[in-house]
């Protein structure tokens, strides 16, 4: 009797849970890695991670000097002005000097009118600004670093969900494949029964009703076979979609084994490895950083700058137009209508809310893990029960078939025995893969699959 059961996979699974020694399932692991590398949703989330890392680099660059080049050109006429009566003040003096020297060496000059607005004026400079004291920059970098970690957690979270989906989809495909084989075998047994009854009818020892019943049995199994083949195609399409490859791509099979025993009740429910809890802890860290930032609002901000440039009218550039300027800027809040105090209280509430969300999430995840463990224990018992029923149905079918061949049992009893055997094989097949799926779900709930 064949049941598509996975000894090597089970060893690898319980190694992760600390239940048995280490082993590997290369085929399934290869599919998982392929899905993790090619899934389109993961590609999108990796782009989000790159965006967060870019934001972190921006935050780190805030500690570096900021160098800019500024050029200002302006031209104006009119506006306010100031009168300088230099002619009225100096012309009498110059006239006296010319009279005394009997020369014209001191000409007469006009009064001046100087506008405040410059004409044909430019100011070109290179400014270097450096933050000296600014706690907001440090806190912003810390927040950006935490956001990068949260982006990585989000990727790991989806990876774990994808691993579970790939495993369950793979087991569903194997279950559908096994069901197709079971129905084909049932059709072959029914066809053999029809052949025997036709021979008996030809020999005058059979009944036409038995042949009719055999045809009905074959038709019934063929209908179920068609449904099973459709489920097999759907399972294949979904599995390939998770791996982002063509829907009709062939799926390799893993080794089969009848041994599927474990002690689910001994498994520990541990959820601290869940990325959801790690992300919520990161959220608490962000809120605490923002609280620290709001408490340091009264720490002064100090920055310095250096200007190297040239300015003059008439677009002249010479030694007289060149200049440098150094300076510092100090900012210190004095009063903001109690907004700073209210902001501190708001951030304190945000920290408490984040902690409460973490506690709620831990409680819910522990509940989900416990439910998954109970489901694993129940499916294990169901599988063991289906194995017993299958062994009994196989024995019963052999005995009834032998009795029919010897003329002791009727053909209807052989049909009933074959139906019981077929149903028992299907039930055992479903129970086996439900157990494997329950293992994958429990593995997901405890975040025990190694992503790296």
Short mmCIF file of C-alpha atoms in Angstrom, two decimals:
data_model
loop_
_atom_site.label_atom_id
_atom_site.label_comp_id
_atom_site.label_asym_id
_atom_site.label_seq_id
_atom_site.Cartn_x
_atom_site.Cartn_y
_atom_site.Cartn_z
CA UNK A 1 0.00 0.00 0.00
CA UNK A 2 1.27 3.40 -1.01
CA UNK A 3 0.79 6.57 0.98
CA UNK A 4 2.76 9.68 -0.01
CA UNK A 5 4.47 10.25 3.35
CA UNK A 6 7.73 12.04 3.92
CA UNK A 7 10.24 10.59 6.36
CA UNK A 8 13.11 12.92 5.52
CA UNK A 9 10.85 15.96 5.70
CA UNK A 10 9.58 14.95 9.13
CA UNK A 11 13.14 14.54 10.42
CA UNK A 12 14.02 18.02 9.17
CA UNK A 13 10.84 19.45 10.66
CA UNK A 14 11.28 18.01 14.13
CA UNK A 15 14.94 18.98 14.10
CA UNK A 16 13.74 22.58 13.99
CA UNK A 17 11.53 21.89 16.99
CA UNK A 18 14.24 20.05 18.93
CA UNK A 19 12.43 16.71 18.77
CA UNK A 20 14.75 14.56 16.64
CA UNK A 21 18.14 14.61 14.86
CA UNK A 22 18.97 16.78 11.91
CA UNK A 23 18.08 15.82 8.33
CA UNK A 24 17.23 17.59 5.12
CA UNK A 25 14.47 17.35 2.53
CA UNK A 26 16.29 18.67 -0.56
CA UNK A 27 13.39 18.76 -3.04
CA UNK A 28 10.91 20.60 -0.85
CA UNK A 29 13.64 22.87 0.51
CA UNK A 30 14.67 23.67 -3.06
CA UNK A 31 11.12 24.68 -3.92
CA UNK A 32 10.93 26.84 -0.81
CA UNK A 33 14.14 28.65 -1.72
CA UNK A 34 12.90 29.11 -5.26
CA UNK A 35 9.69 30.65 -3.96
CA UNK A 36 11.58 32.95 -1.59
CA UNK A 37 13.79 34.14 -4.43
CA UNK A 38 11.16 34.68 -7.12
CA UNK A 39 7.90 35.62 -5.41
CA UNK A 40 6.62 38.94 -6.79
CA UNK A 41 5.33 40.20 -3.44
CA UNK A 42 8.76 39.65 -1.92
CA UNK A 43 10.32 41.60 -4.78
CA UNK A 44 8.05 44.53 -3.91
CA UNK A 45 8.86 44.29 -0.20
CA UNK A 46 12.59 44.24 -0.96
CA UNK A 47 12.11 47.51 -2.84
CA UNK A 48 10.45 48.95 0.27
CA UNK A 49 13.45 47.81 2.30
CA UNK A 50 15.81 49.57 -0.09
CA UNK A 51 13.72 52.71 0.29
CA UNK A 52 13.99 52.51 4.08
CA UNK A 53 17.75 51.96 3.87
CA UNK A 54 18.03 55.00 1.62
CA UNK A 55 16.18 57.04 4.23
CA UNK A 56 18.69 55.82 6.84
CA UNK A 57 21.59 57.01 4.71
CA UNK A 58 19.90 60.41 4.43
CA UNK A 59 19.59 60.58 8.22
CA UNK A 60 23.26 59.69 8.65
CA UNK A 61 24.30 62.36 6.14
CA UNK A 62 22.74 65.04 8.38
CA UNK A 63 25.85 64.87 10.58
CA UNK A 64 28.05 65.95 7.65
CA UNK A 65 28.66 69.55 6.59
CA UNK A 66 26.27 71.07 4.09
CA UNK A 67 28.03 73.01 1.32
CA UNK A 68 26.02 75.18 -1.08
CA UNK A 69 26.79 77.75 -3.76
CA UNK A 70 24.55 80.84 -3.83
CA UNK A 71 24.51 83.54 -6.48
CA UNK A 72 22.36 86.63 -6.23
CA UNK A 73 22.11 89.33 -8.91
CA UNK A 74 19.96 92.45 -8.61
CA UNK A 75 19.51 95.77 -10.35
CA UNK A 76 17.34 98.62 -9.06
CA UNK A 77 16.68 102.29 -9.60
CA UNK A 78 14.76 104.73 -7.46
CA UNK A 79 13.54 104.00 -4.00
CA UNK A 80 15.00 105.48 -0.84
CA UNK A 81 18.21 107.50 -1.07
CA UNK A 82 20.46 109.70 1.05
CA UNK A 83 21.80 113.14 0.02
CA UNK A 84 25.46 113.89 0.69
CA UNK A 85 26.18 117.72 0.29
CA UNK A 86 29.86 117.20 -0.40
CA UNK A 87 29.86 120.00 -3.03
CA UNK A 88 28.42 122.54 -0.60
CA UNK A 89 31.00 121.56 2.01
CA UNK A 90 34.14 121.38 -0.14
CA UNK A 91 33.61 123.82 -3.03
CA UNK A 92 34.31 127.01 -0.89
CA UNK A 93 37.49 125.39 0.40
CA UNK A 94 38.58 124.39 -3.10
CA UNK A 95 37.90 127.94 -4.40
CA UNK A 96 40.08 129.46 -1.63
CA UNK A 97 42.88 126.98 -2.39
CA UNK A 98 42.76 127.79 -6.10
CA UNK A 99 42.93 131.54 -5.27
CA UNK A 100 45.86 131.11 -2.93
CA UNK A 101 47.79 128.90 -5.34
CA UNK A 102 46.68 130.85 -8.40
CA UNK A 103 45.81 127.48 -10.04
CA UNK A 104 42.79 125.37 -10.90
CA UNK A 105 44.03 122.22 -9.21
CA UNK A 106 40.91 121.92 -7.05
CA UNK A 107 37.82 121.70 -9.31
CA UNK A 108 34.29 122.19 -8.16
CA UNK A 109 32.32 119.00 -7.33
CA UNK A 110 28.60 118.14 -7.26
CA UNK A 111 26.52 117.09 -4.34
CA UNK A 112 25.90 113.27 -4.24
CA UNK A 113 22.67 111.28 -3.98
CA UNK A 114 23.19 107.62 -2.96
CA UNK A 115 20.37 105.09 -3.42
CA UNK A 116 19.86 102.30 -0.85
CA UNK A 117 19.04 99.82 -3.63
CA UNK A 118 22.18 98.66 -5.52
CA UNK A 119 22.51 98.85 -9.28
CA UNK A 120 23.90 95.97 -11.34
CA UNK A 121 24.87 94.20 -8.12
CA UNK A 122 25.89 90.56 -7.54
CA UNK A 123 26.72 88.44 -4.50
CA UNK A 124 28.27 85.00 -5.12
CA UNK A 125 29.32 82.80 -2.19
CA UNK A 126 30.02 79.26 -1.08
CA UNK A 127 28.41 78.55 2.29
CA UNK A 128 29.50 75.68 4.53
CA UNK A 129 27.08 74.95 7.39
CA UNK A 130 27.89 72.45 10.14
CA UNK A 131 25.54 71.29 12.93
CA UNK A 132 27.35 71.36 16.26
CA UNK A 133 24.56 70.59 18.74
CA UNK A 134 21.33 69.10 17.42
CA UNK A 135 19.77 66.16 19.29
CA UNK A 136 17.00 65.81 16.70
CA UNK A 137 19.52 64.55 14.14
CA UNK A 138 20.67 61.75 16.45
CA UNK A 139 17.11 60.69 17.28
CA UNK A 140 16.09 60.82 13.64
CA UNK A 141 18.95 58.47 12.76
CA UNK A 142 17.85 56.06 15.50
CA UNK A 143 14.28 56.09 14.19
CA UNK A 144 15.46 55.44 10.64
CA UNK A 145 17.59 52.51 11.82
CA UNK A 146 14.57 51.02 13.55
CA UNK A 147 12.42 51.51 10.45
CA UNK A 148 14.97 49.54 8.45
CA UNK A 149 14.72 46.71 10.98
CA UNK A 150 10.93 46.80 10.74
CA UNK A 151 11.14 46.56 6.95
CA UNK A 152 13.32 43.48 7.32
CA UNK A 153 10.81 42.02 9.79
CA UNK A 154 8.03 42.58 7.27
CA UNK A 155 9.98 40.66 4.65
CA UNK A 156 10.68 37.81 7.08
CA UNK A 157 7.01 37.78 8.07
CA UNK A 158 5.89 37.31 4.50
CA UNK A 159 8.64 34.75 3.92
CA UNK A 160 7.34 32.61 6.77
CA UNK A 161 3.80 32.82 5.45
CA UNK A 162 5.08 31.93 1.99
CA UNK A 163 6.99 28.92 3.34
CA UNK A 164 3.82 27.63 4.97
CA UNK A 165 1.77 28.22 1.81
CA UNK A 166 4.35 26.42 -0.35
CA UNK A 167 4.43 23.44 1.98
CA UNK A 168 0.64 23.17 2.27
CA UNK A 169 0.24 23.62 -1.52
CA UNK A 170 2.84 20.93 -2.14
CA UNK A 171 1.13 18.51 0.24
CA UNK A 172 -2.23 19.27 -1.38
CA UNK A 173 -0.70 18.46 -4.76
CA UNK A 174 0.68 15.15 -3.47
CA UNK A 175 -2.66 14.35 -1.87
CA UNK A 176 -4.49 15.03 -5.15
CA UNK A 177 -1.90 12.97 -7.04
CA UNK A 178 -2.41 10.08 -4.60
CA UNK A 179 -6.18 10.38 -4.94
CA UNK A 180 -5.88 10.07 -8.73
CA UNK A 181 -3.80 6.92 -8.29
CA UNK A 182 -6.33 5.48 -5.83
CA UNK A 183 -9.26 6.06 -8.18
CA UNK A 184 -7.34 4.59 -11.11
CA UNK A 185 -6.62 1.52 -9.02
CA UNK A 186 -10.30 1.31 -8.05
CA UNK A 187 -11.28 1.48 -11.71
CA UNK A 188 -8.81 -1.29 -12.51
CA UNK A 189 -10.27 -3.49 -9.75
CA UNK A 190 -13.81 -2.79 -10.95
CA UNK A 191 -12.82 -3.56 -14.53
CA UNK A 192 -11.31 -6.84 -13.39
CA UNK A 193 -14.53 -7.64 -11.56
CA UNK A 194 -16.50 -6.90 -14.70
CA UNK A 195 -14.25 -9.19 -16.74
CA UNK A 196 -14.68 -12.04 -14.26
CA UNK A 197 -18.46 -11.63 -14.21
CA UNK A 198 -18.60 -11.57 -18.01
CA UNK A 199 -16.65 -14.82 -18.11
CA UNK A 200 -18.96 -16.34 -15.52
CA UNK A 201 -21.98 -15.14 -17.49
CA UNK A 202 -20.61 -16.72 -20.66
CA UNK A 203 -20.12 -19.96 -18.73
CA UNK A 204 -23.69 -19.82 -17.48
CA UNK A 205 -22.68 -19.30 -13.85
CA UNK A 206 -23.02 -15.54 -13.55
CA UNK A 207 -25.81 -13.01 -13.50
CA UNK A 208 -26.34 -10.10 -15.94
CA UNK A 209 -27.07 -7.87 -12.95
CA UNK A 210 -23.47 -8.29 -11.77
CA UNK A 211 -22.14 -7.04 -15.11
CA UNK A 212 -24.50 -4.07 -14.99
CA UNK A 213 -23.41 -3.32 -11.42
CA UNK A 214 -19.74 -3.51 -12.48
CA UNK A 215 -20.37 -0.97 -15.26
CA UNK A 216 -22.07 1.34 -12.77
CA UNK A 217 -19.14 0.98 -10.37
CA UNK A 218 -16.65 1.82 -13.14
CA UNK A 219 -18.67 4.88 -14.19
CA UNK A 220 -18.86 6.08 -10.59
CA UNK A 221 -15.09 5.81 -10.12
CA UNK A 222 -14.43 7.47 -13.49
CA UNK A 223 -16.52 10.47 -12.42
CA UNK A 224 -14.57 10.71 -9.17
CA UNK A 225 -11.33 10.30 -11.12
CA UNK A 226 -12.24 13.23 -13.37
CA UNK A 227 -12.92 15.39 -10.30
CA UNK A 228 -9.64 14.29 -8.69
CA UNK A 229 -7.70 15.10 -11.86
CA UNK A 230 -9.25 18.58 -11.91
CA UNK A 231 -8.23 19.11 -8.29
CA UNK A 232 -4.75 17.89 -9.19
CA UNK A 233 -4.44 20.47 -11.98
CA UNK A 234 -5.69 23.25 -9.69
CA UNK A 235 -3.20 22.22 -7.00
CA UNK A 236 -0.42 22.24 -9.59
CA UNK A 237 -1.39 25.70 -10.87
CA UNK A 238 -1.52 27.20 -7.37
CA UNK A 239 1.80 25.68 -6.34
CA UNK A 240 3.54 27.01 -9.45
CA UNK A 241 1.94 30.42 -8.94
CA UNK A 242 3.56 30.61 -5.49
CA UNK A 243 6.92 29.92 -7.16
CA UNK A 244 6.21 32.49 -9.91
CA UNK A 245 6.66 30.03 -12.75
CA UNK A 246 4.43 28.70 -15.59
CA UNK A 247 1.28 27.00 -14.35
CA UNK A 248 1.89 23.71 -16.16
CA UNK A 249 5.47 23.26 -14.93
CA UNK A 250 6.08 19.71 -13.73
CA UNK A 251 6.45 19.22 -9.97
CA UNK A 252 9.04 16.79 -8.65
CA UNK A 253 7.99 14.27 -6.04
CA UNK A 254 9.64 13.54 -2.72
CA UNK A 255 10.34 10.02 -1.43
CA UNK A 256 7.38 8.08 -0.05
CA UNK A 257 7.33 6.33 3.30
CA UNK A 258 4.68 4.79 5.49
CA UNK A 259 6.17 5.99 8.78
CA UNK A 260 4.56 9.20 10.00
CA UNK A 261 4.80 9.14 13.76
CA UNK A 262 5.48 12.02 16.13
CA UNK A 263 4.67 13.18 19.61
CA UNK A 264 2.83 16.43 19.04
CA UNK A 265 1.82 16.75 22.69
CA UNK A 266 5.49 17.11 23.67
CA UNK A 267 6.02 20.13 21.42
CA UNK A 268 6.58 23.46 23.17
CA UNK A 269 4.48 26.49 22.29
CA UNK A 270 7.04 29.27 21.81
CA UNK A 271 6.16 32.47 19.94
CA UNK A 272 8.99 34.84 20.89
CA UNK A 273 10.57 34.24 17.50
CA UNK A 274 7.56 35.68 15.67
CA UNK A 275 8.39 38.70 13.53
CA UNK A 276 5.15 40.36 14.61
CA UNK A 277 6.41 40.62 18.19
CA UNK A 278 9.82 41.84 17.06
CA UNK A 279 8.18 44.53 14.92
CA UNK A 280 6.02 45.65 17.83
CA UNK A 281 9.13 45.85 20.01
CA UNK A 282 10.72 47.98 17.31
CA UNK A 283 7.61 50.19 17.35
CA UNK A 284 8.03 50.64 21.10
CA UNK A 285 11.65 51.64 20.49
CA UNK A 286 10.54 54.26 17.97
CA UNK A 287 7.95 55.71 20.34
CA UNK A 288 10.50 55.83 23.17
CA UNK A 289 12.95 57.62 20.86
CA UNK A 290 10.30 60.18 19.97
CA UNK A 291 9.58 60.63 23.67
CA UNK A 292 13.27 61.26 24.34
CA UNK A 293 13.33 63.72 21.46
CA UNK A 294 10.38 65.66 22.86
CA UNK A 295 12.00 65.76 26.32
CA UNK A 296 15.17 67.25 24.83
CA UNK A 297 13.33 70.10 23.17
CA UNK A 298 15.00 72.56 25.58
CA UNK A 299 18.48 71.43 24.57
CA UNK A 300 19.83 74.33 22.48
CA UNK A 301 20.59 73.85 18.82
CA UNK A 302 23.89 75.28 17.68
CA UNK A 303 25.26 75.44 14.15
CA UNK A 304 28.14 77.30 12.49
CA UNK A 305 28.69 78.56 8.98
CA UNK A 306 31.47 79.92 6.77
CA UNK A 307 30.89 82.06 3.67
CA UNK A 308 33.53 82.56 1.00
CA UNK A 309 32.42 84.86 -1.80
CA UNK A 310 32.56 88.01 -3.84
CA UNK A 311 30.14 90.95 -4.09
CA UNK A 312 30.23 94.25 -5.97
CA UNK A 313 28.36 96.52 -8.33
CA UNK A 314 29.01 96.47 -12.04
CA UNK A 315 29.84 92.75 -11.95
CA UNK A 316 33.37 93.57 -10.89
CA UNK A 317 35.58 90.82 -9.45
CA UNK A 318 38.77 91.98 -7.75
CA UNK A 319 40.51 91.89 -4.41
CA UNK A 320 38.14 94.49 -2.99
CA UNK A 321 35.03 92.44 -3.89
CA UNK A 322 36.19 89.22 -2.24
CA UNK A 323 35.18 88.49 1.32
CA UNK A 324 34.69 85.82 3.95
CA UNK A 325 32.23 85.59 6.80
CA UNK A 326 32.04 83.19 9.75
CA UNK A 327 29.20 82.90 12.19
CA UNK A 328 27.21 80.71 14.53
CA UNK A 329 23.50 80.34 15.18
CA UNK A 330 22.03 79.36 18.54
CA UNK A 331 18.38 78.47 18.97
CA UNK A 332 16.76 77.93 22.35
CA UNK A 333 12.98 77.67 22.90
CA UNK A 334 11.58 79.79 25.71
CA UNK A 335 7.82 79.53 25.52
CA UNK A 336 5.53 77.72 23.05
CA UNK A 337 2.15 77.82 24.73
CA UNK A 338 2.78 74.53 26.67
CA UNK A 339 2.91 72.67 23.36
CA UNK A 340 6.21 71.04 24.30
CA UNK A 341 4.80 69.69 27.56
CA UNK A 342 1.70 68.39 25.78
CA UNK A 343 3.89 66.74 23.16
CA UNK A 344 5.76 64.88 25.89
CA UNK A 345 2.47 63.63 27.33
CA UNK A 346 1.31 62.57 23.87
CA UNK A 347 4.48 60.55 23.31
CA UNK A 348 4.18 58.93 26.73
CA UNK A 349 0.69 57.77 25.78
CA UNK A 350 2.03 56.47 22.46
CA UNK A 351 4.63 54.37 24.31
CA UNK A 352 1.91 52.90 26.53
CA UNK A 353 -0.26 52.13 23.50
CA UNK A 354 2.63 50.40 21.74
CA UNK A 355 3.31 48.28 24.82
CA UNK A 356 -0.36 47.34 25.05
CA UNK A 357 -0.39 46.28 21.39
CA UNK A 358 2.62 44.09 22.06
CA UNK A 359 0.90 42.39 25.00
CA UNK A 360 -2.26 41.81 22.97
CA UNK A 361 -0.31 40.42 20.03
CA UNK A 362 1.67 38.05 22.26
CA UNK A 363 -1.56 36.76 23.79
CA UNK A 364 -3.16 36.23 20.38
CA UNK A 365 -0.08 34.54 18.91
CA UNK A 366 0.22 32.21 21.90
CA UNK A 367 -3.43 31.30 21.42
CA UNK A 368 -2.90 30.66 17.71
CA UNK A 369 0.15 28.50 18.43
CA UNK A 370 -1.77 26.50 21.04
CA UNK A 371 -4.63 25.97 18.57
CA UNK A 372 -2.12 24.84 15.93
CA UNK A 373 -0.58 22.41 18.40
CA UNK A 374 -4.01 20.99 19.29
CA UNK A 375 -4.78 20.63 15.59
CA UNK A 376 -1.48 18.81 15.11
CA UNK A 377 -2.25 16.40 17.96
CA UNK A 378 -5.77 15.78 16.63
CA UNK A 379 -4.61 15.17 13.06
CA UNK A 380 -1.94 12.80 14.36
CA UNK A 381 -4.62 10.75 16.13
CA UNK A 382 -6.84 10.86 13.05
CA UNK A 383 -3.98 9.60 10.91
CA UNK A 384 -3.24 6.74 13.31
CA UNK A 385 -6.93 5.83 13.31
CA UNK A 386 -7.11 5.96 9.50
CA UNK A 387 -4.05 3.71 9.32
CA UNK A 388 -5.79 1.11 11.47
CA UNK A 389 -8.95 1.38 9.37
CA UNK A 390 -6.94 1.04 6.17
CA UNK A 391 -5.19 -2.10 7.40
CA UNK A 392 -8.54 -3.56 8.41
CA UNK A 393 -10.16 -2.62 5.09
CA UNK A 394 -7.25 -4.13 3.14
CA UNK A 395 -7.51 -7.38 5.10
CA UNK A 396 -11.27 -7.48 4.72
CA UNK A 397 -11.03 -6.84 0.97
CA UNK A 398 -8.53 -9.68 0.51
CA UNK A 399 -10.68 -12.10 2.50
CA UNK A 400 -13.88 -11.19 0.63
CA UNK A 401 -12.13 -11.43 -2.74
CA UNK A 402 -10.76 -14.84 -1.82
CA UNK A 403 -14.19 -15.93 -0.67
CA UNK A 404 -15.73 -14.70 -3.94
CA UNK A 405 -13.14 -16.60 -5.96
CA UNK A 406 -14.01 -19.71 -3.95
CA UNK A 407 -17.74 -19.15 -4.33
CA UNK A 408 -18.36 -18.36 -0.67
CA UNK A 409 -19.06 -14.61 -0.91
CA UNK A 410 -21.31 -12.76 -3.34
CA UNK A 411 -20.21 -10.17 -5.87
CA UNK A 412 -22.06 -7.47 -3.94
CA UNK A 413 -19.85 -8.22 -0.95
CA UNK A 414 -16.74 -7.77 -3.10
CA UNK A 415 -18.06 -4.40 -4.29
CA UNK A 416 -18.69 -3.36 -0.72
CA UNK A 417 -15.23 -4.53 0.32
CA UNK A 418 -13.58 -2.67 -2.55
CA UNK A 419 -15.54 0.49 -1.70
CA UNK A 420 -14.47 0.27 1.92
CA UNK A 421 -10.85 -0.26 0.86
CA UNK A 422 -10.95 2.67 -1.57
CA UNK A 423 -12.57 4.96 0.99
CA UNK A 424 -10.07 3.86 3.63
CA UNK A 425 -7.15 4.61 1.30
CA UNK A 426 -8.58 8.04 0.52
CA UNK A 427 -9.19 8.76 4.21
CA UNK A 428 -5.65 7.66 5.06
CA UNK A 429 -4.26 9.79 2.24
CA UNK A 430 -6.19 12.86 3.37
CA UNK A 431 -5.25 12.29 7.02
CA UNK A 432 -1.55 11.91 6.15
CA UNK A 433 -1.36 15.18 4.26
CA UNK A 434 -3.54 16.98 6.76
CA UNK A 435 -0.98 15.95 9.35
CA UNK A 436 1.86 17.30 7.23
CA UNK A 437 -0.07 20.52 6.67
CA UNK A 438 -0.74 20.79 10.42
CA UNK A 439 3.01 20.44 10.99
CA UNK A 440 3.68 23.26 8.53
CA UNK A 441 1.08 25.45 10.26
CA UNK A 442 2.51 24.78 13.70
CA UNK A 443 5.97 25.52 12.33
CA UNK A 444 4.58 28.83 11.03
CA UNK A 445 2.92 29.74 14.32
CA UNK A 446 6.16 29.16 16.23
CA UNK A 447 8.42 30.76 13.57
CA UNK A 448 10.75 27.76 13.72
CA UNK A 449 11.66 27.48 10.03
CA UNK A 450 15.22 28.82 9.39
CA UNK A 451 14.95 31.56 6.77
CA UNK A 452 18.70 32.03 6.45
#
